[in-house]
Structures are given as C-alpha cells and as structure tokens.
Amino acid sequence: MPQPVTTLVQQTLNALQVGSVYALIALGYTMVYGILTMINFAHGDIFMVSTYLGFFAAAWLLGLALNMPPLVIFLSTLLFAMVGTATLAVIIERVAYKPLRQAPRLSAVITALGVGIFLENFTLAVIGPEPRTIPPLFPLVNLNLSGVFVSTIQIVIIGVSVIVMIILDTIVRRTMTGMAMRAISFDKTIVPLMGVPVDRIISATFALGSAIAAVGGILYGMAYQLDPYMGIRIGWWAFISAVVGGIGNIRGAFVGGFILGFVEIFTPVFLPSSTYRDFVAFSLLLLLLVFRPTGILGRPIVQKV
Amino acid sequence: MLKKILTILLALTMAGMALAGCGPTPGPVEIKIGVNAELTGGIPVVGASCKNAATMAVAEVNDAGGLEVGGTKYKVTLFVQDNEDKAESSAAVAQKLITQNNVLAIVGANASRNAIPAAAIAEDAKVPMISPWSTNPKTTEGKKYVFRAAFIDPFQGRVVAKFAMDQLKAKKAAVLYDVASEYNKGIAEFFKKTFEEAGGQVVSFETYTTGDKDFSSQLTKIKNAGPDVLFLPNYYSEVPLQVQQAHKLGLTIPVVGSDSWGSEELIKLGGKDMEGLFFSTHYAPDIAAPVAKKFIDSYKAKYGSTPDDVAALTYDSFGLLFQAIKSAGKLDRQAVRDALAKIPSYEGVTGKMQFKEGSGDPIKSAVILQIKEGKFTYFSTAAP
C-alpha cells in the first residue's frame, strides 16, 4: 500500500482504539443522565477503581499458577471487575445520591464530584501512587499487515466495545428492565404509579453503566497504565463524548466516543505539531454544540410549564 | 452577653500570662530543614527517593551527636511535605515550610515544574533552597537564594545530541515531549538546537500533555518522518508506555532519554521493550567512587534498593547544606545562603561539582547509561 493509505488506515485504527474506551465510559454517563437527569461525575473514578479490581484479580489468578487457560483467566477477571464495580456504584448511589433525589440537581452533582475525589484519594492512600499495568491476559501479538500494525489488544478493544454496545442496546430495547429505564427517563412522576420499582431500576442503571466501564477498564489497563488519577482526564473526555453524542441517548454516547477518538487522533495529523491538539479539538466540539446544542443524536428539550 | 465578654477577657489574660511566663526565648535548639518532595502524583518514586535519602542524611548527622555550628552541637529536624507533583502545591509547601515550620533551609522540589514555583517563593522570602534534581535553567536563573545539585539542561541536551550523532550515527532525529512540563519542554528545545547546530536534522517535533496515555497519533506521525533516533525526554512513568506504543506501531529505531528516566520503575513498567536503550543521567551506581560506594551500601542496607539519581542528588544537597551551615557558624538564613554561595567545589556521591561565584548551578559531568538485562549499566561519561 502507498504510504498515505497505510497512514490513514493506521491512524483510523488508533482512533478506533481510543474511541472505543471513550464510548464504553460515555455510556455510563449517558445512562445515569437519562434516568436521573444528573451527571455522575464520579463515573471516571469508578472506571479507575474497576481497573484496580481487574489488576488485583488478574495478579491473584496468575499468581495461583493453576495453569488455567488464558480465556478462563480473562473472563474471570472481567467478571470479578464487573461485579465489584457494579456493587460499588450501587452502594455509592444508595449512600450518596439517593438521599439527595428530592434536593436540587446541583447538590447531587457536587456530591458526585466529592465521591470522585474520595475514590481518588482512597485509592491513593490504600494502594499507593505508583503506576501499574494489568498483566497480559491473552497473548499480545503485533501483526504487520503490509505496513499497518495491528495488535491483538487493539482488535479486542474495538471488538468488545461493539459487542457490549449491541448487548446494551438489546437490553434497553427488548427487556422489561430496559423498558422501565426508558419509561422512567420519559416521565418520572407517572411511572411509579404504574407499579415500576423506581429505586430498583435506578440501581440497575448504575450497575449496568459501571459494569460496562469495568469492561473498558480491564482492556484499558492492559493496553495502557493505571494510577489513582487516571479517571480524571479520561472521565472528562468520556463525559464530553456523551454530551457531543447527545447526553441521555445511548447510541449517541457510542457515536460521541468515536467522534472524540477521531478528533484526538486526527487533529495532530493535520496540524504541523501536536501542541494545539486539545485547543483545536475542543474548539471543533464547541462549534458542533453551537449548531446542535443537544448533541448529534439528542432530542431537543421541550420545557414543560 | 456580659458573661461572654468576661470569658473572652479572662481567656485573653490567661493567654497573655502564659506568653509572659516564657520569658526571653533561649534561641533555637535544633536545626529545622524542610523537604519539598513529590510523594504522590505522577512521579511518586522521585518523592520517595528524595525522602529516603534526606532521612538517611539527617540520621547520620544526628547519630554523630548533631551538627556543630559555632561550637554547639544541634540536632537536625526534618519537615517532609508532599507537593503532589503540582506546581501550585509545591509553592504552597514552600510557603508553609517557611512561615509555619520556620525552617532554616529547604531541599526540593525535584521536578523542574515544581522547583520553579517553589524557587520563586524561597527567593522572595530570602530562604536558601537547594533543588536536588531540577535541571531546567529557570529554577536558579536570576535568583540569589536558590541552588541545585544537578547539572543543567543546556548541557544535558548537548550531551544527548552528541551521543545520538557520534555513537548512534543518527542524522535525523525525532522528539516527543510533554509540552505542559517545564523540564521536558526545556530539554527538548536544547536538544533540537544542538542537534541542528551540529548538522543534524530534527524531522519531527511532537508534543503531548501531562496525563496523556495514548501517543499513537504522534508516534505514527514520527514513524512517517523516517528518523534514525527518537528522543523521549519524559518522566519514568510515561516513557515505558511511549516505547511500547512505538514498538506496537512498528517503530523500532533506537530511543534515547534523559535523567528523568533514572528510576528502576522504568524497567519494571517497560520490561523487555526497554532493553538496550540509552539515557543520560547524574551518576552510575555500578562504577561508584569510594564516597558513593559508602552511600550506596548504607542506602541499600536501610531501604533494600539501589539509590537512584534523585536519592544520590538529595544526599549531595544535604551534604552541601550541612557544609554551608557549619561554615556559616550561626543558624541564620542569610549567613547560610552566603556560605552556600562561597563553596567553590564539593566532592559528592554524584561526582565533583564546581560552583562559579554568584551562580547556583554546579559544573559537573554527566554519564550515559544503557539498559542491559534489566539493569542500568554504565556506558560512558561526558565531561562538562
């Protein structure tokens, strides 16, 4: 392949990898917003905790040296991190957000920021500030496809995030829980009167969003590094992904994640240097929001008087 | 209401009596030294090494009965504060050490992005400060009270550029650096300048921001520019990711680094991807002189690991400071500053340092280390 083509393909793959992670985390922001119209700013830090859960599970399983097949180790690590993170998120919702459900929206948002800071500092105090990497749970191979380099982790990240998206979409559209979620996001006052257990559905939403973040967390921890502050930057980018896609809209969050991935990777390509990457990237997004204030797939909000 | 006023008056009288009871203060009985270290944040190993070496240097003096100043022996007390590897916290820590703990002198901060703001505070308060590890010229530039134990980046940039040209026979270089961090930005520019002056070509000069974990876009760009060598003047916690991602993208040219690489965490995080790479730093533990050997052995006995460059430079900073306090003959910030400025040369763990009158920057040599079989191995020395 000629060089410009390989570069384009290579950078597209890079963007898909970054975008997949943003998309998986953005789903959590958008789901909670959809049901509670609240922005769970602790979500980036919940993602951080999930990578640590994965790290310890993987280290423990590999340390046992039971010669388990890699797939079993990978899946059990994934399951452990998902269940652990979902439990944490449900506890956070019960302890920190539920008492504030009738309070002004702003109170819950500030509480969420506080929970995030708590999680960062708790991890810092208990585990320490050293960066770590989740040990490879499947063979990490680098493939050279006539000039384009693809690693197995890259394929897994992109593949898994698409699969997760399809599963989530099915849950929300085809199951009773999903229907209840959509109903609550449609009208919070009438739905409880129809016999929908609102509290349980809200818990389920938190659990689902966090379990998805945990999937992203394990893959991210294998491809990159974990440290107690990692949730801040990636949390912001994912939150912006959700806003760009149209916050509250699940497909929108997915689209938004990939848009941010592409913006992050392709802005330096067209600039002479990468110094102004974030500046240019966010100016573009600002412009997009000027023309579509509710995001790409978001519906215009009708103020009810 | 009346009762309240009476209570307040009574409390005030009692406080006044308590103060009066003290009489004239008997003068300081201890030497207070502050340490401004990166204990948490992006480069925690730097803070840990600094704290360990500081504790050891002070324990050695105290075990010998204290530091003799003007005929009396004083115990040394350390105040170690965490600057979280943030510029604003580092300035706050310097402020706190000066006003609250009332320290005689400060050692730290280490990374230039933290040392530069701390240096401004120390200079304003006229408190002597020694940064062990900061190599950016701005730390001491135009300041009277700020010193350092490390060489500076115009020199280090030249060392690395020369090494890349002479040893690696590189004609085209690429640089990827953190544009939001003073140290990385400074040395990247010095490298570019000297490499181009020597007839080389910098074909790609790419940046990222602190906290980024994905460098695939920049590395793909670098790969397309076709350089012979890649210079990564970034901290030990980020470099392994950058090297691994470069390898994943099929970019396998030699990579060189600078003194920010010098922690063993680099090898722990990077594994076999780091094998064979070179970087410039302050000292080589494996070819240590007798002074250094003694330090390395007692550090190993105390903490169970080989001291890295930050530990060695912190130890030297304390050596310089103790010598200055002794020759000042009194526990006075101004006198210690003047004594520090008068030290012509110092034989430390990291080699011989020479100071020019009126400058806080030592003139000293750098070493190039290579990562071989998971260990830092001495390769060559570059004289100033």
PDB file of N, CA and C in Angstrom, chain B residues 323-358:
ATOM      1  N   GLN B 323      27.539  21.474  55.074  1.00  0.00           N
ATOM      2  CA  GLN B 323      28.837  22.159  54.993  1.00  0.00           C
ATOM      3  C   GLN B 323      28.651  23.677  55.100  1.00  0.00           C
ATOM      4  N   ALA B 324      27.624  24.178  54.416  1.00  0.00           N
ATOM      5  CA  ALA B 324      27.375  25.624  54.438  1.00  0.00           C
ATOM      6  C   ALA B 324      26.966  26.080  55.844  1.00  0.00           C
ATOM      7  N   ILE B 325      26.105  25.292  56.508  1.00  0.00           N
ATOM      8  CA  ILE B 325      25.651  25.690  57.855  1.00  0.00           C
ATOM      9  C   ILE B 325      26.843  25.731  58.802  1.00  0.00           C
ATOM     10  N   LYS B 326      27.709  24.709  58.683  1.00  0.00           N
ATOM     11  CA  LYS B 326      28.895  24.661  59.552  1.00  0.00           C
ATOM     12  C   LYS B 326      29.767  25.885  59.319  1.00  0.00           C
ATOM     13  N   SER B 327      30.038  26.197  58.043  1.00  0.00           N
ATOM     14  CA  SER B 327      30.964  27.304  57.798  1.00  0.00           C
ATOM     15  C   SER B 327      30.294  28.661  58.041  1.00  0.00           C
ATOM     16  N   ALA B 328      28.954  28.700  58.031  1.00  0.00           N
ATOM     17  CA  ALA B 328      28.280  29.959  58.363  1.00  0.00           C
ATOM     18  C   ALA B 328      28.490  30.287  59.834  1.00  0.00           C
ATOM     19  N   GLY B 329      28.544  29.258  60.653  1.00  0.00           N
ATOM     20  CA  GLY B 329      28.841  29.460  62.073  1.00  0.00           C
ATOM     21  C   GLY B 329      27.651  29.932  62.887  1.00  0.00           C
ATOM     22  N   LYS B 330      26.522  30.199  62.250  1.00  0.00           N
ATOM     23  CA  LYS B 330      25.329  30.555  63.014  1.00  0.00           C
ATOM     24  C   LYS B 330      24.085  30.111  62.252  1.00  0.00           C
ATOM     25  N   LEU B 331      22.974  29.979  62.992  1.00  0.00           N
ATOM     26  CA  LEU B 331      21.748  29.496  62.374  1.00  0.00           C
ATOM     27  C   LEU B 331      20.943  30.674  61.848  1.00  0.00           C
ATOM     28  N   ASP B 332      21.409  31.186  60.733  1.00  0.00           N
ATOM     29  CA  ASP B 332      20.791  32.369  60.166  1.00  0.00           C
ATOM     30  C   ASP B 332      20.657  32.136  58.667  1.00  0.00           C
ATOM     31  N   ARG B 333      19.473  32.407  58.121  1.00  0.00           N
ATOM     32  CA  ARG B 333      19.216  32.101  56.708  1.00  0.00           C
ATOM     33  C   ARG B 333      20.194  32.839  55.789  1.00  0.00           C
ATOM     34  N   GLN B 334      20.409  34.118  56.071  1.00  0.00           N
ATOM     35  CA  GLN B 334      21.290  34.910  55.218  1.00  0.00           C
ATOM     36  C   GLN B 334      22.723  34.365  55.265  1.00  0.00           C
ATOM     37  N   ALA B 335      23.191  34.028  56.477  1.00  0.00           N
ATOM     38  CA  ALA B 335      24.555  33.523  56.626  1.00  0.00           C
ATOM     39  C   ALA B 335      24.723  32.191  55.901  1.00  0.00           C
ATOM     40  N   VAL B 336      23.688  31.338  55.960  1.00  0.00           N
ATOM     41  CA  VAL B 336      23.766  30.037  55.277  1.00  0.00           C
ATOM     42  C   VAL B 336      23.793  30.246  53.762  1.00  0.00           C
ATOM     43  N   ARG B 337      22.980  31.177  53.297  1.00  0.00           N
ATOM     44  CA  ARG B 337      22.973  31.482  51.856  1.00  0.00           C
ATOM     45  C   ARG B 337      24.345  31.945  51.401  1.00  0.00           C
ATOM     46  N   ASP B 338      24.954  32.864  52.179  1.00  0.00           N
ATOM     47  CA  ASP B 338      26.270  33.380  51.800  1.00  0.00           C
ATOM     48  C   ASP B 338      27.313  32.266  51.809  1.00  0.00           C
ATOM     49  N   ALA B 339      27.219  31.380  52.810  1.00  0.00           N
ATOM     50  CA  ALA B 339      28.172  30.280  52.887  1.00  0.00           C
ATOM     51  C   ALA B 339      27.997  29.326  51.711  1.00  0.00           C
ATOM     52  N   LEU B 340      26.747  29.078  51.336  1.00  0.00           N
ATOM     53  CA  LEU B 340      26.471  28.203  50.179  1.00  0.00           C
ATOM     54  C   LEU B 340      27.092  28.787  48.911  1.00  0.00           C
ATOM     55  N   ALA B 341      26.938  30.098  48.755  1.00  0.00           N
ATOM     56  CA  ALA B 341      27.435  30.757  47.557  1.00  0.00           C
ATOM     57  C   ALA B 341      28.958  30.742  47.507  1.00  0.00           C
ATOM     58  N   LYS B 342      29.595  30.566  48.664  1.00  0.00           N
ATOM     59  CA  LYS B 342      31.062  30.610  48.702  1.00  0.00           C
ATOM     60  C   LYS B 342      31.710  29.252  48.491  1.00  0.00           C
ATOM     61  N   ILE B 343      30.923  28.163  48.534  1.00  0.00           N
ATOM     62  CA  ILE B 343      31.528  26.833  48.349  1.00  0.00           C
ATOM     63  C   ILE B 343      32.096  26.749  46.931  1.00  0.00           C
ATOM     64  N   PRO B 344      33.411  26.578  46.772  1.00  0.00           N
ATOM     65  CA  PRO B 344      33.966  26.567  45.420  1.00  0.00           C
ATOM     66  C   PRO B 344      33.766  25.224  44.723  1.00  0.00           C
ATOM     67  N   SER B 345      33.934  24.142  45.485  1.00  0.00           N
ATOM     68  CA  SER B 345      33.696  22.837  44.876  1.00  0.00           C
ATOM     69  C   SER B 345      33.351  21.836  45.962  1.00  0.00           C
ATOM     70  N   TYR B 346      32.688  20.760  45.538  1.00  0.00           N
ATOM     71  CA  TYR B 346      32.205  19.783  46.507  1.00  0.00           C
ATOM     72  C   TYR B 346      32.333  18.399  45.886  1.00  0.00           C
ATOM     73  N   GLU B 347      32.901  17.471  46.672  1.00  0.00           N
ATOM     74  CA  GLU B 347      33.075  16.100  46.183  1.00  0.00           C
ATOM     75  C   GLU B 347      31.898  15.281  46.708  1.00  0.00           C
ATOM     76  N   GLY B 348      30.930  15.010  45.870  1.00  0.00           N
ATOM     77  CA  GLY B 348      29.728  14.330  46.340  1.00  0.00           C
ATOM     78  C   GLY B 348      29.598  12.927  45.781  1.00  0.00           C
ATOM     79  N   VAL B 349      28.464  12.319  46.106  1.00  0.00           N
ATOM     80  CA  VAL B 349      28.159  10.974  45.611  1.00  0.00           C
ATOM     81  C   VAL B 349      28.055  10.990  44.083  1.00  0.00           C
ATOM     82  N   THR B 350      27.547  12.091  43.547  1.00  0.00           N
ATOM     83  CA  THR B 350      27.363  12.174  42.096  1.00  0.00           C
ATOM     84  C   THR B 350      28.570  12.803  41.412  1.00  0.00           C
ATOM     85  N   GLY B 351      29.717  12.793  42.072  1.00  0.00           N
ATOM     86  CA  GLY B 351      30.937  13.297  41.435  1.00  0.00           C
ATOM     87  C   GLY B 351      31.292  14.683  41.912  1.00  0.00           C
ATOM     88  N   LYS B 352      32.281  15.240  41.226  1.00  0.00           N
ATOM     89  CA  LYS B 352      32.790  16.540  41.657  1.00  0.00           C
ATOM     90  C   LYS B 352      31.931  17.663  41.085  1.00  0.00           C
ATOM     91  N   MET B 353      31.512  18.591  41.958  1.00  0.00           N
ATOM     92  CA  MET B 353      30.751  19.750  41.492  1.00  0.00           C
ATOM     93  C   MET B 353      31.588  20.989  41.708  1.00  0.00           C
ATOM     94  N   GLN B 354      31.593  21.861  40.714  1.00  0.00           N
ATOM     95  CA  GLN B 354      32.272  23.136  40.877  1.00  0.00           C
ATOM     96  C   GLN B 354      31.258  24.250  40.716  1.00  0.00           C
ATOM     97  N   PHE B 355      31.362  25.226  41.602  1.00  0.00           N
ATOM     98  CA  PHE B 355      30.422  26.344  41.534  1.00  0.00           C
ATOM     99  C   PHE B 355      31.173  27.599  41.130  1.00  0.00           C
ATOM    100  N   LYS B 356      30.599  28.344  40.227  1.00  0.00           N
ATOM    101  CA  LYS B 356      31.148  29.662  39.893  1.00  0.00           C
ATOM    102  C   LYS B 356      30.544  30.661  40.860  1.00  0.00           C
ATOM    103  N   GLU B 357      31.336  31.646  41.255  1.00  0.00           N
ATOM    104  CA  GLU B 357      30.835  32.673  42.168  1.00  0.00           C
ATOM    105  C   GLU B 357      29.544  33.295  41.594  1.00  0.00           C
ATOM    106  N   GLY B 358      28.533  33.389  42.432  1.00  0.00           N
ATOM    107  CA  GLY B 358      27.305  34.069  42.009  1.00  0.00           C
ATOM    108  C   GLY B 358      26.345  33.203  41.213  1.00  0.00           C
TER     109      GLY B 358
END
